[in-house]
PDB file of C-alpha atoms in Angstrom:
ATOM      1  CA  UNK A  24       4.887 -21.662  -5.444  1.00 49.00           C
ATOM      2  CA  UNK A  25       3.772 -17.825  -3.660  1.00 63.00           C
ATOM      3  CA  UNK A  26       4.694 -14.687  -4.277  1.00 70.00           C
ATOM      4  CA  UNK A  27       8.726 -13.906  -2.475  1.00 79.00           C
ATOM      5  CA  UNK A  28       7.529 -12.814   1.193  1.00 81.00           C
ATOM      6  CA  UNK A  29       8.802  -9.047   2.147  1.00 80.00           C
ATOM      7  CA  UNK A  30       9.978  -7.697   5.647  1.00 84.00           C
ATOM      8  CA  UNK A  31       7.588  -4.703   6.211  1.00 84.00           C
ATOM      9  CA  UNK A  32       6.755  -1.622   8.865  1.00 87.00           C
ATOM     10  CA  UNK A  33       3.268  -3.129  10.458  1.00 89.00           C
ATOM     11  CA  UNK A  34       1.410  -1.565  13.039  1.00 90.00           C
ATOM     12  CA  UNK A  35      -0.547  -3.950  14.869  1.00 92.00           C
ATOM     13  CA  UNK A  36      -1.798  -4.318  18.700  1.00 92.00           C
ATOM     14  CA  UNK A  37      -1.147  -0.740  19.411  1.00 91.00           C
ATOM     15  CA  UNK A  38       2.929  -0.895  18.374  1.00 93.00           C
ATOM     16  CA  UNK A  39       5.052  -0.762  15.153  1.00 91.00           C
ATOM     17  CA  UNK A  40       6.889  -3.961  14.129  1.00 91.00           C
ATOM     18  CA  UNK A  41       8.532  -5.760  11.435  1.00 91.00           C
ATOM     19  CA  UNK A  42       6.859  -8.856  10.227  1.00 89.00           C
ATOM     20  CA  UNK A  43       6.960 -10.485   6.885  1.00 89.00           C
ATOM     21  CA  UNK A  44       4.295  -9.922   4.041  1.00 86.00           C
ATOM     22  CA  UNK A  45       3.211 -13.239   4.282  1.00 88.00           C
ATOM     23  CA  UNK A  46       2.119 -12.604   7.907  1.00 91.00           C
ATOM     24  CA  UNK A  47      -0.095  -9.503   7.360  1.00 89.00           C
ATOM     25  CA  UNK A  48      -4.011  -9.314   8.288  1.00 90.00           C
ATOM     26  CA  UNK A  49      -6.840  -7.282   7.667  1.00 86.00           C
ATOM     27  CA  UNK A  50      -7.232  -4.334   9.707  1.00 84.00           C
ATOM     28  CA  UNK A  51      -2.725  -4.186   9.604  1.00 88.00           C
ATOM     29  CA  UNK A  52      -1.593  -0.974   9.087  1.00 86.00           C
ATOM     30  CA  UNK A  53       1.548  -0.490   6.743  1.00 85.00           C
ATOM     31  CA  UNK A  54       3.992   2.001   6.164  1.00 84.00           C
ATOM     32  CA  UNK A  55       5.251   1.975   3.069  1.00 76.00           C
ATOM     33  CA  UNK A  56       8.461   4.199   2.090  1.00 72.00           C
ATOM     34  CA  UNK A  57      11.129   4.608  -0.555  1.00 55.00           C
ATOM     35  CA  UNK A  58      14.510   3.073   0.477  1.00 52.00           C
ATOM     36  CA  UNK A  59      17.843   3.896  -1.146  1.00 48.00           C
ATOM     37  CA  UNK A  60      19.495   1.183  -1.415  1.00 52.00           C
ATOM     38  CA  UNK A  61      23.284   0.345  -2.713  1.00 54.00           C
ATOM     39  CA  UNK A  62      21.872  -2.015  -5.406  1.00 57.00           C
ATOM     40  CA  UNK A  63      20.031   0.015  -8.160  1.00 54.00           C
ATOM     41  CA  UNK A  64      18.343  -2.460  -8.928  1.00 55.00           C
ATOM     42  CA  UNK A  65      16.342  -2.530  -5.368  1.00 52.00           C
ATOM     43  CA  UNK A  66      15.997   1.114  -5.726  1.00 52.00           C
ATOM     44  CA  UNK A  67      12.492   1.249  -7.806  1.00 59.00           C
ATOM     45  CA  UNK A  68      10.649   2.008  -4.312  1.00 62.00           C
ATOM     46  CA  UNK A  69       8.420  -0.952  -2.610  1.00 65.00           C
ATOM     47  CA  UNK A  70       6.298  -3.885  -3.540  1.00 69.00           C
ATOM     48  CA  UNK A  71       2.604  -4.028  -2.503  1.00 72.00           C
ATOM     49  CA  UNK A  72       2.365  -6.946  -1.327  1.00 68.00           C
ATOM     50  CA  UNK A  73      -1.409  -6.795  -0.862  1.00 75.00           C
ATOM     51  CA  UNK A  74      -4.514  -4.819  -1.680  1.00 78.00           C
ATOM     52  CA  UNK A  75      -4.498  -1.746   0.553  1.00 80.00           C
ATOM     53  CA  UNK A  76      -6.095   1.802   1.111  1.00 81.00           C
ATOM     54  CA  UNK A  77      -3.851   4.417   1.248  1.00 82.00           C
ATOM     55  CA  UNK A  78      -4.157   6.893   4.213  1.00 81.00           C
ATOM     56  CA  UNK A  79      -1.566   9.563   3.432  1.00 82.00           C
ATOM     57  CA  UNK A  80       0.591  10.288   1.090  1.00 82.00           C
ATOM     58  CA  UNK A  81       0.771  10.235  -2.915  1.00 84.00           C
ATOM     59  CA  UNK A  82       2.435   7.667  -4.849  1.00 81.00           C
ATOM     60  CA  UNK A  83       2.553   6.625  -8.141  1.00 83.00           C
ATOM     61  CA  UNK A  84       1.722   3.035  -8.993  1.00 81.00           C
ATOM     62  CA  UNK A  85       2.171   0.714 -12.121  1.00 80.00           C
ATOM     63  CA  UNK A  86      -1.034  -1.446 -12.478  1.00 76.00           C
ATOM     64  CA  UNK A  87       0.059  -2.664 -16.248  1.00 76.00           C
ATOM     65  CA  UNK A  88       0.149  -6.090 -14.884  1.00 73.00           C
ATOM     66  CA  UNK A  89      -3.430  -5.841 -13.432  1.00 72.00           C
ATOM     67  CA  UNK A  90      -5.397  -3.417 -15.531  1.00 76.00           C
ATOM     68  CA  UNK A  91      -3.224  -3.506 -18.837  1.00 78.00           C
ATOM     69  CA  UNK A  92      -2.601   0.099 -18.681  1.00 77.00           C
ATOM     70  CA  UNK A  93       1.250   1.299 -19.728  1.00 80.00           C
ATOM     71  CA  UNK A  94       1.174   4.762 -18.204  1.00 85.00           C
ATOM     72  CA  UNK A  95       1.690   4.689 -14.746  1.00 84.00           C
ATOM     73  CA  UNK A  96      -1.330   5.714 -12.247  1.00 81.00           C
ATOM     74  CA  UNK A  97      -1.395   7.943  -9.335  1.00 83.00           C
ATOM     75  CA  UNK A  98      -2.737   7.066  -6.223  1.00 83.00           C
ATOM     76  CA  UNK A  99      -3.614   9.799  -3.096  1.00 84.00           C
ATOM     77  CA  UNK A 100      -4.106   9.231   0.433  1.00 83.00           C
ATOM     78  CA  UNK A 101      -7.598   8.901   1.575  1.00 83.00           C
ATOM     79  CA  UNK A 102      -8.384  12.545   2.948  1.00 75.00           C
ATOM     80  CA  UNK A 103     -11.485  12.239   4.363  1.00 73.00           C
ATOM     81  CA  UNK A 104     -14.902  10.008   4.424  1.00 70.00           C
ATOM     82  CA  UNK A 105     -17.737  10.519   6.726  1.00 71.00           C
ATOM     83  CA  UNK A 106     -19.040   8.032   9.435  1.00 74.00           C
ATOM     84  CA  UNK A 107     -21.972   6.954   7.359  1.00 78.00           C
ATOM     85  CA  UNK A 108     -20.443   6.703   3.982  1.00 77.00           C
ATOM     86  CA  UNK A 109     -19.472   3.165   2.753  1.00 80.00           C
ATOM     87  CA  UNK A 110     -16.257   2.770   1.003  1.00 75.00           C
ATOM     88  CA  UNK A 111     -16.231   2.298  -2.599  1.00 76.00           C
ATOM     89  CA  UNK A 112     -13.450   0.676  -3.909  1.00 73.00           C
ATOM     90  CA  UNK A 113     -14.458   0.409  -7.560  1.00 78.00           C
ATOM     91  CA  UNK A 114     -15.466   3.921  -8.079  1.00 80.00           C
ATOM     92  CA  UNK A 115     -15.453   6.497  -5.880  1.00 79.00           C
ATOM     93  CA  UNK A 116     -12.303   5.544  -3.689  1.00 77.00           C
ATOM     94  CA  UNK A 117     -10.600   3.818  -6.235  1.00 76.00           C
ATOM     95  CA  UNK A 118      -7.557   6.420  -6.405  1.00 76.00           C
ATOM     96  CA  UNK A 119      -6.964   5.531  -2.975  1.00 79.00           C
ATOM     97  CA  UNK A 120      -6.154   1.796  -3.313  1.00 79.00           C
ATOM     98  CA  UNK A 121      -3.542  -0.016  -4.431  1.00 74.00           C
TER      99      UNK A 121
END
């Protein structure tokens, strides 16, 4: 049994399209945005449903699950890394994945 699939904002091939979480690639782009929505319950923003860098933006993220922590982390958009520099995803870059 896998994880419940999503419907998500992917850009891929040069165009935006919906396409189901289960579908994604590496290299997929994703937009991910808070929805109101008339359930409340749906309303506690979206579901990563994969490890990604995040471009732009801020969010806040709750890794308790994976890293045990109970207060919430934030995350920022990646601002800016040079042509040479390797990404780090452990250390230095690590506020920029989810």
């Amino acid at each position: 049994m896998g994880n419940k699939s999503y419907i998500l904002m992917v850009y891929r091939n040069d165009r935006w399209t919906t396409m189901e979480s289960s579908d994604l690639l590496p290299g997929d782009l994703l937009s991910l945005t808070r929805r109101k929505t008339k359930n409340k319950a749906d309303d506690d923003g979206d579901l990563v449903p994969a490890d990604i860098l995040l471009l732009r933006g801020t969010t806040v993220v709750n890794e308790a699950s994976l890293t045990g922590e109970s207060v919430p982390q934030m995350k920022e958009g990646l601002s800016e890394i040079l042509d040479e520099e390797l990404l780090c995803m452990k250390n230095k870059h690590k506020n920029h994945v989810l």
